[in-house]
Amino acid sequence: MSDPGVFVSGASCSAEPGCITCGDVAVILTVATVAGSDASCTDEQGRKEQVATELVGEVRPGDRVLVHAGVAIERLSAEETGG
Amino acid sequence: MRFVDEFRDPELAEVLGREITALCEPGRHYKIMEVCGGHTHTIYRYGVQDHLPEDIELVHGPGCPVCVIPMGRVDDGIAIAERDGVILTCFGDMMRVPGGRGSFLEANARGADIRMVYSPLDALRIARQNPDRQVVFYAIGFETTAPSTALTVLRAAQEGIENFSVFCNHVTIIPAIKAILDSPDLRLDAFIGPGHVSTVIGCRPYEWIPRDFAMPLVCAGFEPLDLLQSVYMIMKQFADGRAEVENQYSRVVHYDGNPVALKVLADVFALRPFFEWRGLGSIAHSALKLSPKYAHYDAELRYDLPGVRVADPKACQCGEVLKGVLKPWECKVFGTACTPETPIGTCMVSSEGACAAYYNYGQYAKQRLTLEVLK
């Protein structure tokens, strides 16, 4: 447990050191703004990512969503986010 | 880092390790398979096995999307990419997967136009930007990733984008687990279920495992403490004489999954009668293709493909590794002829592949083991 590193967040995939989409990695992001079925979201470091939201219903700024391959696949409830 | 730090606390890990040890029945050896490659990565990266007693063995399963792609499908992708006017798009790890005619990276060097994308929606954007080119998305992944491909096809249809298609290699996890359980080579006691796949499909599709095989399955998150807690929950089931599906990853997995995503999957995709998995062979109803409603976006119908089955290199033992029969370091070419820089087998390509994960992180565990033996 000595490695404090985290999975890479943000909209990127590379052959080196490894593709986060291939790795089934999903990241929790916070919705910043919404435009139709797309939302601009940010991660804990403030990095932005454009996310499609059709699969989780209507989202609002402040909502937290689980994102994989640029698509929100689940919305976290207020209880789950501690909010 | 509130969602991360609390799941990496070393003191809590030690406490959980002690509680797990206390639940072990003396003289019994437990084999627990983590189905998902993301879990394999966490286990090696954080040394999760080191917190478990010797009687609990974690066995790596087939849940690395890149690892299960057979060589013939790589060659089909190259055949598409080599056509005039085509841009082939794929996720990063696919670039280095060896096919019978080399990898996508090598095809790029020969002049094909193959581009990495993070999302299939990026592939659709490339199609919008290049209306005079045909853009094909090489889709791989389990039920975590398939919804993003489905959503992209829906958007392409809504926008009337005609120069976009999908070469679909999406696979489904349940038939792979069935194939593992039917394999005579392996005796397992329990499963750690894939967390993000379960976000989409829920926990219900696993209920046949405890019912028919009396084996516990716990859907787990991807942090080290998630995995240790899941092992604890499995061991508690053994201690209580139970075999059930439980959900450790309840902060994102709902027992019934994501019904909207499931509906979209059912609309856009249809099950293939058979699909070949690297190492596991042909498995019935284990993969997806575009449904008749969206066949217009199916690259397999749009292009004439070789469709040839290519045998794995003889030296490669990815099949045994994918079934959990062999540990990565037991493969004949591990770390010598086969490395992440020059992979022979798929398990050495993706960071979630058992061989690459062990190659990158596992040598530390091996060193510890050697030192203990020397003592």
Coordinates of C-alpha atoms in Angstrom, one line a residue:
Chain A
M1 CA 0.0 0.0 0.0
S2 CA 3.0 2.3 -0.3
D3 CA 2.1 3.6 -3.7
P4 CA -0.1 6.7 -3.2
G5 CA -0.7 7.1 -6.9
V6 CA -4.1 7.4 -8.5
F7 CA -5.6 6.4 -11.8
V8 CA -5.2 9.1 -14.4
S9 CA -8.3 11.1 -14.7
G10 CA -9.4 13.4 -17.5
A11 CA -10.1 12.8 -21.2
S12 CA -7.1 11.0 -22.4
C13 CA -6.1 7.6 -23.7
S14 CA -2.6 6.5 -24.7
A15 CA -0.7 3.4 -25.6
E16 CA 1.8 4.3 -23.0
P17 CA 1.5 3.9 -20.0
G18 CA -1.9 2.4 -20.5
C19 CA -5.4 3.2 -21.8
I20 CA -7.8 4.0 -19.0
T21 CA -10.8 3.1 -21.2
C22 CA -9.4 -0.4 -21.9
G23 CA -8.8 -0.7 -18.2
D24 CA -12.5 -0.3 -17.4
V25 CA -11.5 2.7 -15.4
A26 CA -14.4 5.0 -14.6
V27 CA -14.0 8.3 -12.8
I28 CA -16.3 10.4 -10.6
L29 CA -16.7 13.9 -12.0
T30 CA -18.7 16.9 -10.9
V31 CA -21.1 18.6 -13.4
A32 CA -20.1 22.2 -14.0
T33 CA -22.4 23.3 -16.8
V34 CA -25.0 21.6 -18.9
A35 CA -25.8 22.1 -22.6
G36 CA -28.5 19.8 -23.9
S37 CA -27.3 16.2 -23.5
D38 CA -23.7 17.2 -22.9
A39 CA -22.2 18.4 -19.6
S40 CA -18.9 20.1 -18.9
C41 CA -17.5 18.2 -15.9
T42 CA -14.4 18.6 -13.7
D43 CA -12.4 16.1 -11.7
E44 CA -10.8 16.7 -8.2
Q45 CA -7.9 18.5 -9.8
G46 CA -10.1 20.8 -11.8
R47 CA -9.4 19.2 -15.1
K48 CA -12.4 19.5 -17.5
E49 CA -14.0 16.8 -19.6
Q50 CA -17.0 16.9 -21.9
V51 CA -19.5 14.2 -20.9
A52 CA -22.6 12.8 -22.6
T53 CA -25.4 12.4 -20.1
E54 CA -28.3 10.6 -21.9
L55 CA -27.8 7.4 -19.9
V56 CA -28.2 9.0 -16.4
G57 CA -31.1 11.4 -17.1
E58 CA -31.2 15.1 -16.4
V59 CA -28.2 16.4 -14.6
R60 CA -27.6 19.8 -12.9
P61 CA -24.4 21.7 -11.9
G62 CA -23.0 20.1 -8.7
D63 CA -24.2 16.6 -9.5
R64 CA -21.6 13.9 -9.4
V65 CA -21.5 11.3 -12.1
L66 CA -19.4 8.2 -12.9
V67 CA -17.8 8.6 -16.3
H68 CA -16.4 6.0 -18.6
A69 CA -15.2 6.8 -22.2
G70 CA -16.8 10.2 -22.2
V71 CA -20.2 8.9 -21.2
A72 CA -21.8 9.2 -17.7
I73 CA -22.9 5.6 -16.8
E74 CA -24.3 6.4 -13.3
R75 CA -25.3 9.3 -11.2
L76 CA -24.3 9.3 -7.5
S77 CA -27.0 10.2 -5.1
A78 CA -26.6 13.0 -2.6
E79 CA -26.3 10.3 0.2
E80 CA -23.5 8.6 -1.8
T81 CA -21.6 11.8 -2.3
G82 CA -22.1 12.9 1.3
G83 CA -23.8 16.0 0.0
Chain B
M1 CA -9.1 13.2 -2.8
R2 CA -11.9 12.3 -0.5
F3 CA -13.1 9.4 -2.7
V4 CA -9.6 7.9 -2.9
D5 CA -7.7 8.4 0.3
E6 CA -10.2 6.7 2.6
F7 CA -9.9 3.5 0.5
R8 CA -6.1 3.4 0.7
D9 CA -5.5 3.6 4.4
P10 CA -2.7 1.1 5.3
E11 CA -3.8 0.8 8.9
L12 CA -7.3 -0.2 7.9
A13 CA -5.8 -2.6 5.4
E14 CA -3.9 -4.3 8.2
V15 CA -7.1 -4.5 10.4
L16 CA -9.0 -6.0 7.5
G17 CA -6.2 -8.5 6.8
R18 CA -6.3 -9.7 10.4
E19 CA -10.1 -10.1 10.3
I20 CA -9.9 -12.0 7.1
T21 CA -7.2 -14.3 8.6
A22 CA -9.5 -15.0 11.6
L23 CA -12.2 -16.2 9.2
C24 CA -10.0 -18.8 7.5
E25 CA -10.8 -22.4 8.2
P26 CA -7.5 -24.1 9.3
G27 CA -6.2 -26.4 6.5
R28 CA -8.5 -25.0 3.8
H29 CA -7.1 -23.3 0.7
Y30 CA -9.3 -20.6 -0.9
K31 CA -9.1 -19.7 -4.6
I32 CA -10.9 -16.4 -5.3
M33 CA -11.0 -15.2 -8.9
E34 CA -11.2 -11.4 -9.7
V35 CA -12.9 -11.3 -13.0
C36 CA -12.0 -7.8 -13.9
G37 CA -8.6 -6.7 -15.2
G38 CA -8.9 -3.4 -13.3
H39 CA -8.9 -5.4 -10.1
T40 CA -5.9 -7.4 -11.2
H41 CA -4.1 -4.0 -11.8
T42 CA -5.0 -2.8 -8.3
I43 CA -4.0 -6.1 -6.7
Y44 CA -0.5 -5.9 -8.1
R45 CA -0.1 -2.2 -7.9
Y46 CA -0.9 -2.0 -4.2
G47 CA 0.2 -5.5 -3.1
V48 CA -3.2 -6.5 -2.0
Q49 CA -2.2 -10.2 -1.9
D50 CA 0.4 -9.3 0.8
H51 CA -2.4 -8.4 3.2
L52 CA -4.0 -11.8 2.8
P53 CA -3.1 -15.0 4.5
E54 CA -1.3 -17.7 2.5
D55 CA -4.4 -19.8 2.4
I56 CA -6.2 -17.2 0.3
E57 CA -5.1 -17.2 -3.4
L58 CA -6.3 -14.5 -5.8
V59 CA -6.7 -15.9 -9.3
H60 CA -6.8 -13.6 -12.3
G61 CA -9.7 -13.8 -14.7
P62 CA -10.6 -13.0 -18.3
G63 CA -11.9 -9.4 -17.7
C64 CA -9.3 -7.4 -19.7
P65 CA -11.0 -6.2 -22.8
V66 CA -7.9 -6.0 -24.9
C67 CA -6.5 -9.4 -23.7
V68 CA -9.4 -11.4 -25.1
I69 CA -9.3 -10.0 -28.7
P70 CA -8.2 -12.8 -31.0
M71 CA -5.5 -12.1 -33.6
G72 CA -7.8 -12.5 -36.6
R73 CA -9.9 -9.6 -35.4
V74 CA -6.8 -7.4 -35.3
D75 CA -6.1 -8.4 -38.9
D76 CA -9.6 -7.5 -39.8
G77 CA -9.1 -4.0 -38.3
I78 CA -5.9 -3.6 -40.3
A79 CA -7.7 -4.7 -43.5
I80 CA -10.3 -1.9 -42.9
A81 CA -7.6 0.7 -42.1
E82 CA -5.7 -0.1 -45.3
R83 CA -8.6 0.8 -47.6
D84 CA -8.4 4.1 -49.4
G85 CA -10.1 7.0 -47.6
V86 CA -10.6 5.1 -44.3
I87 CA -9.7 6.5 -40.8
L88 CA -9.7 3.7 -38.2
T89 CA -10.1 4.8 -34.6
C90 CA -9.5 2.8 -31.5
F91 CA -8.6 3.0 -27.8
G92 CA -5.0 3.3 -26.8
D93 CA -4.1 -0.2 -25.7
M94 CA -5.4 -1.7 -29.0
M95 CA -2.6 0.0 -30.9
R96 CA 0.0 -2.5 -29.7
V97 CA -2.0 -5.7 -29.8
P98 CA -0.2 -8.1 -32.1
G99 CA -2.2 -9.6 -35.0
G100 CA -1.1 -12.1 -37.6
R101 CA 0.0 -9.1 -39.8
G102 CA 1.5 -7.0 -37.0
S103 CA -0.2 -4.4 -34.8
F104 CA -2.1 -1.2 -35.6
L105 CA 1.0 0.8 -34.7
E106 CA 2.9 -1.1 -37.4
A107 CA 0.0 -0.7 -39.9
N108 CA 0.2 3.1 -39.2
A109 CA 3.9 3.0 -40.0
R110 CA 3.1 1.3 -43.3
G111 CA 0.8 4.2 -44.2
A112 CA -2.6 3.4 -42.7
D113 CA -4.5 6.1 -40.8
I114 CA -5.2 4.7 -37.4
R115 CA -6.0 7.2 -34.6
M116 CA -6.3 6.7 -30.8
V117 CA -9.5 8.0 -29.2
Y118 CA -10.6 8.2 -25.6
S119 CA -14.3 7.8 -26.4
P120 CA -16.3 6.6 -29.4
L121 CA -17.8 10.1 -29.4
D122 CA -14.4 11.3 -30.4
A123 CA -14.5 9.0 -33.4
L124 CA -17.9 10.5 -34.4
R125 CA -16.4 14.0 -34.0
I126 CA -13.6 12.9 -36.4
A127 CA -16.3 11.7 -38.9
R128 CA -18.0 15.1 -38.7
Q129 CA -14.6 16.9 -39.4
N130 CA -13.8 14.6 -42.3
P131 CA -17.0 14.2 -44.4
D132 CA -15.0 13.0 -47.4
R133 CA -13.4 10.1 -45.4
Q134 CA -15.0 6.9 -43.9
V135 CA -14.4 6.8 -40.1
V136 CA -14.6 3.4 -38.4
F137 CA -14.5 2.9 -34.7
Y138 CA -12.9 -0.4 -33.5
A139 CA -15.1 -1.1 -30.5
I140 CA -13.8 -3.3 -27.7
G141 CA -14.8 -3.7 -24.1
F142 CA -17.3 -5.3 -21.8
E143 CA -20.7 -3.9 -20.7
T144 CA -18.9 -0.9 -19.1
T145 CA -17.8 0.4 -22.5
A146 CA -20.6 -0.9 -24.8
P147 CA -23.1 1.8 -23.7
S148 CA -20.7 4.5 -24.9
T149 CA -20.6 2.8 -28.4
A150 CA -24.4 2.4 -28.4
L151 CA -24.9 6.1 -27.5
T152 CA -22.5 7.1 -30.3
V153 CA -24.4 5.1 -32.9
L154 CA -27.7 6.7 -31.7
R155 CA -26.1 10.2 -32.0
A156 CA -24.8 9.3 -35.5
A157 CA -28.3 8.2 -36.5
Q158 CA -29.9 11.3 -35.1
E159 CA -27.5 13.5 -36.9
G160 CA -27.6 11.5 -40.1
I161 CA -23.9 11.0 -40.2
E162 CA -23.2 8.5 -43.0
N163 CA -19.4 8.3 -43.0
F164 CA -19.2 6.6 -39.6
S165 CA -19.4 2.9 -38.8
V166 CA -18.5 0.5 -35.9
F167 CA -16.3 -2.7 -36.1
C168 CA -17.9 -4.3 -33.0
N169 CA -15.9 -6.5 -30.7
H170 CA -17.9 -5.8 -27.5
V171 CA -18.1 -8.9 -25.3
T172 CA -20.3 -9.8 -22.3
I173 CA -19.0 -11.0 -19.0
I174 CA -21.6 -13.6 -18.0
P175 CA -20.8 -16.2 -20.7
A176 CA -17.1 -15.8 -20.0
I177 CA -17.7 -16.7 -16.3
K178 CA -19.8 -19.7 -17.4
A179 CA -16.9 -20.8 -19.7
I180 CA -14.5 -20.5 -16.7
L181 CA -16.8 -22.5 -14.5
D182 CA -17.2 -25.2 -17.2
S183 CA -13.4 -25.5 -17.6
P184 CA -12.1 -28.7 -16.1
D185 CA -8.7 -27.1 -15.4
L186 CA -9.7 -24.9 -12.6
R187 CA -11.3 -25.2 -9.2
L188 CA -12.5 -22.0 -7.7
D189 CA -14.2 -21.1 -4.4
A190 CA -15.6 -17.6 -5.1
F191 CA -15.6 -14.6 -7.4
I192 CA -14.9 -10.9 -7.0
G193 CA -17.4 -9.4 -9.4
P194 CA -16.5 -6.6 -11.8
G195 CA -17.4 -3.2 -10.4
H196 CA -18.0 -1.0 -13.4
V197 CA -19.6 -3.7 -15.6
S198 CA -22.0 -4.2 -12.6
T199 CA -22.8 -0.4 -12.7
V200 CA -24.4 -1.2 -16.0
I201 CA -25.8 -4.7 -15.7
G202 CA -26.4 -4.7 -11.9
C203 CA -25.9 -7.7 -9.6
R204 CA -28.9 -9.8 -10.6
P205 CA -27.2 -11.5 -13.6
Y206 CA -24.8 -13.2 -11.3
E207 CA -27.4 -14.9 -9.1
W208 CA -27.0 -18.2 -10.9
I209 CA -23.5 -18.5 -9.6
P210 CA -24.3 -19.0 -5.8
R211 CA -27.5 -20.8 -6.8
D212 CA -26.0 -23.4 -9.2
F213 CA -22.4 -23.6 -7.9
A214 CA -22.8 -22.6 -4.2
M215 CA -20.1 -20.0 -4.7
P216 CA -20.2 -16.4 -3.3
L217 CA -19.7 -13.4 -5.6
V218 CA -19.1 -9.9 -4.3
C219 CA -19.2 -6.9 -6.7
A220 CA -16.2 -4.8 -5.7
G221 CA -14.8 -1.4 -6.2
F222 CA -11.3 -0.7 -7.5
E223 CA -9.4 0.7 -4.5
P224 CA -7.2 -1.6 -2.4
L225 CA -9.6 -1.5 0.6
D226 CA -12.6 -2.2 -1.7
L227 CA -10.9 -5.4 -2.7
L228 CA -9.9 -6.4 0.9
Q229 CA -13.4 -5.7 2.1
S230 CA -14.8 -7.8 -0.7
V231 CA -12.5 -10.7 0.3
Y232 CA -13.7 -10.2 3.9
M233 CA -17.3 -10.4 2.7
I234 CA -16.6 -13.6 0.8
M235 CA -14.9 -15.1 3.8
K236 CA -17.7 -14.1 6.1
Q237 CA -20.1 -15.9 3.7
F238 CA -18.0 -19.1 4.0
A239 CA -17.9 -18.7 7.8
D240 CA -21.7 -18.3 7.9
G241 CA -22.3 -21.2 5.5
R242 CA -23.9 -18.8 3.0
A243 CA -23.4 -18.4 -0.8
E244 CA -24.9 -15.1 -2.1
V245 CA -24.4 -12.2 -4.5
E246 CA -23.4 -9.2 -2.4
N247 CA -22.5 -5.6 -3.4
Q248 CA -19.5 -4.1 -1.8
Y249 CA -19.4 -1.2 -4.4
S250 CA -22.7 0.2 -3.4
R251 CA -21.5 3.8 -3.8
V252 CA -21.9 3.4 -7.6
V253 CA -23.4 0.0 -8.3
H254 CA -27.2 -0.4 -7.9
Y255 CA -28.5 -4.0 -7.6
D256 CA -30.5 -3.6 -10.8
G257 CA -27.8 -1.7 -12.7
N258 CA -28.6 1.2 -15.0
P259 CA -31.9 0.5 -16.7
V260 CA -31.5 3.3 -19.3
A261 CA -28.1 2.0 -20.4
L262 CA -29.5 -1.6 -20.6
K263 CA -32.4 -0.3 -22.8
V264 CA -30.0 1.5 -25.1
L265 CA -27.8 -1.7 -25.3
A266 CA -30.8 -3.8 -26.2
D267 CA -31.9 -1.3 -28.9
V268 CA -28.5 -0.9 -30.6
F269 CA -27.0 -4.3 -30.2
A270 CA -27.9 -7.9 -30.8
L271 CA -26.1 -11.0 -29.5
R272 CA -23.8 -12.9 -31.8
P273 CA -24.5 -16.7 -32.0
F274 CA -20.7 -17.2 -31.3
F275 CA -17.6 -15.2 -30.8
E276 CA -14.0 -16.3 -30.5
W277 CA -12.2 -15.2 -27.3
R278 CA -8.5 -15.4 -27.1
G279 CA -7.6 -18.3 -24.8
L280 CA -11.2 -19.3 -24.1
G281 CA -12.1 -20.3 -27.7
S282 CA -15.6 -19.8 -29.2
I283 CA -18.3 -19.0 -26.6
A284 CA -22.0 -18.9 -27.5
H285 CA -23.9 -15.6 -27.1
S286 CA -20.8 -13.9 -25.6
A287 CA -20.5 -10.9 -27.9
L288 CA -22.5 -8.1 -29.5
K289 CA -23.0 -6.9 -33.0
L290 CA -25.1 -4.0 -34.4
S291 CA -28.9 -4.9 -34.3
P292 CA -30.7 -5.0 -37.7
K293 CA -32.1 -1.5 -36.9
Y294 CA -28.6 -0.1 -36.9
A295 CA -26.9 -2.5 -39.4
H296 CA -26.2 0.5 -41.6
Y297 CA -23.5 1.4 -39.1
D298 CA -21.9 -2.1 -39.0
A299 CA -18.4 -2.0 -40.5
E300 CA -18.5 -5.8 -41.0
L301 CA -21.4 -5.4 -43.4
R302 CA -19.9 -2.2 -45.0
Y303 CA -16.5 -3.8 -45.8
D304 CA -15.3 -7.1 -47.2
L305 CA -13.1 -8.5 -44.5
P306 CA -10.7 -11.5 -44.4
G307 CA -12.4 -12.9 -41.3
V308 CA -9.7 -15.4 -40.9
R309 CA -9.0 -17.2 -37.7
V310 CA -5.3 -16.8 -36.7
A311 CA -3.8 -19.2 -34.2
D312 CA -2.0 -17.7 -31.3
P313 CA 1.8 -18.0 -31.3
K314 CA 2.9 -21.4 -30.0
A315 CA 5.0 -19.9 -27.2
C316 CA 2.1 -17.7 -25.9
Q317 CA 0.2 -19.1 -22.9
C318 CA -2.3 -16.2 -22.6
G319 CA -5.1 -18.7 -22.7
E320 CA -4.0 -20.4 -19.5
V321 CA -3.3 -17.0 -17.9
L322 CA -6.8 -15.7 -18.9
K323 CA -8.4 -18.8 -17.4
G324 CA -6.4 -18.4 -14.2
V325 CA -4.7 -21.8 -14.7
L326 CA -1.3 -20.3 -15.0
K327 CA 0.2 -17.4 -13.1
P328 CA 1.9 -14.8 -15.4
W329 CA 5.4 -15.7 -14.3
E330 CA 4.7 -19.4 -15.1
C331 CA 4.4 -18.7 -18.8
K332 CA 7.4 -19.9 -20.8
V333 CA 8.1 -16.5 -22.4
F334 CA 7.1 -14.1 -19.6
G335 CA 9.7 -11.3 -19.1
T336 CA 12.0 -12.8 -21.7
A337 CA 10.7 -13.0 -25.3
C338 CA 7.4 -11.3 -24.1
T339 CA 7.6 -7.9 -22.4
P340 CA 5.4 -4.8 -22.5
E341 CA 7.8 -3.3 -25.1
T342 CA 7.6 -6.4 -27.4
P343 CA 4.5 -8.3 -26.4
I344 CA 3.8 -11.7 -27.9
G345 CA 0.5 -12.1 -26.1
T346 CA -2.3 -9.7 -25.3
C347 CA -2.0 -10.1 -21.6
M348 CA 1.3 -8.3 -21.8
V349 CA -0.2 -5.3 -23.7
S350 CA -2.8 -3.6 -21.6
S351 CA -1.9 -2.4 -18.1
E352 CA -4.9 -4.4 -16.9
G353 CA -3.6 -7.6 -18.5
A354 CA -2.3 -9.9 -15.8
C355 CA 1.1 -10.3 -17.3
A356 CA 1.7 -6.6 -17.8
A357 CA 0.4 -5.8 -14.3
Y358 CA 2.7 -8.4 -12.8
Y359 CA 5.6 -7.3 -15.0
N360 CA 5.2 -3.7 -13.9
Y361 CA 4.4 -4.2 -10.2
G362 CA 4.6 -7.9 -9.3
Q363 CA 8.4 -8.3 -9.2
Y364 CA 8.4 -6.5 -5.9
A365 CA 6.1 -9.2 -4.4
K366 CA 8.4 -11.8 -6.0
Q367 CA 11.4 -10.2 -4.4
R368 CA 9.7 -10.3 -1.0
L369 CA 8.9 -14.0 -1.5
T370 CA 12.5 -14.7 -2.5
L371 CA 13.8 -13.0 0.7
E372 CA 11.4 -15.0 2.8
V373 CA 12.6 -18.2 1.3
L374 CA 16.2 -17.2 1.8
K375 CA 15.4 -16.5 5.5

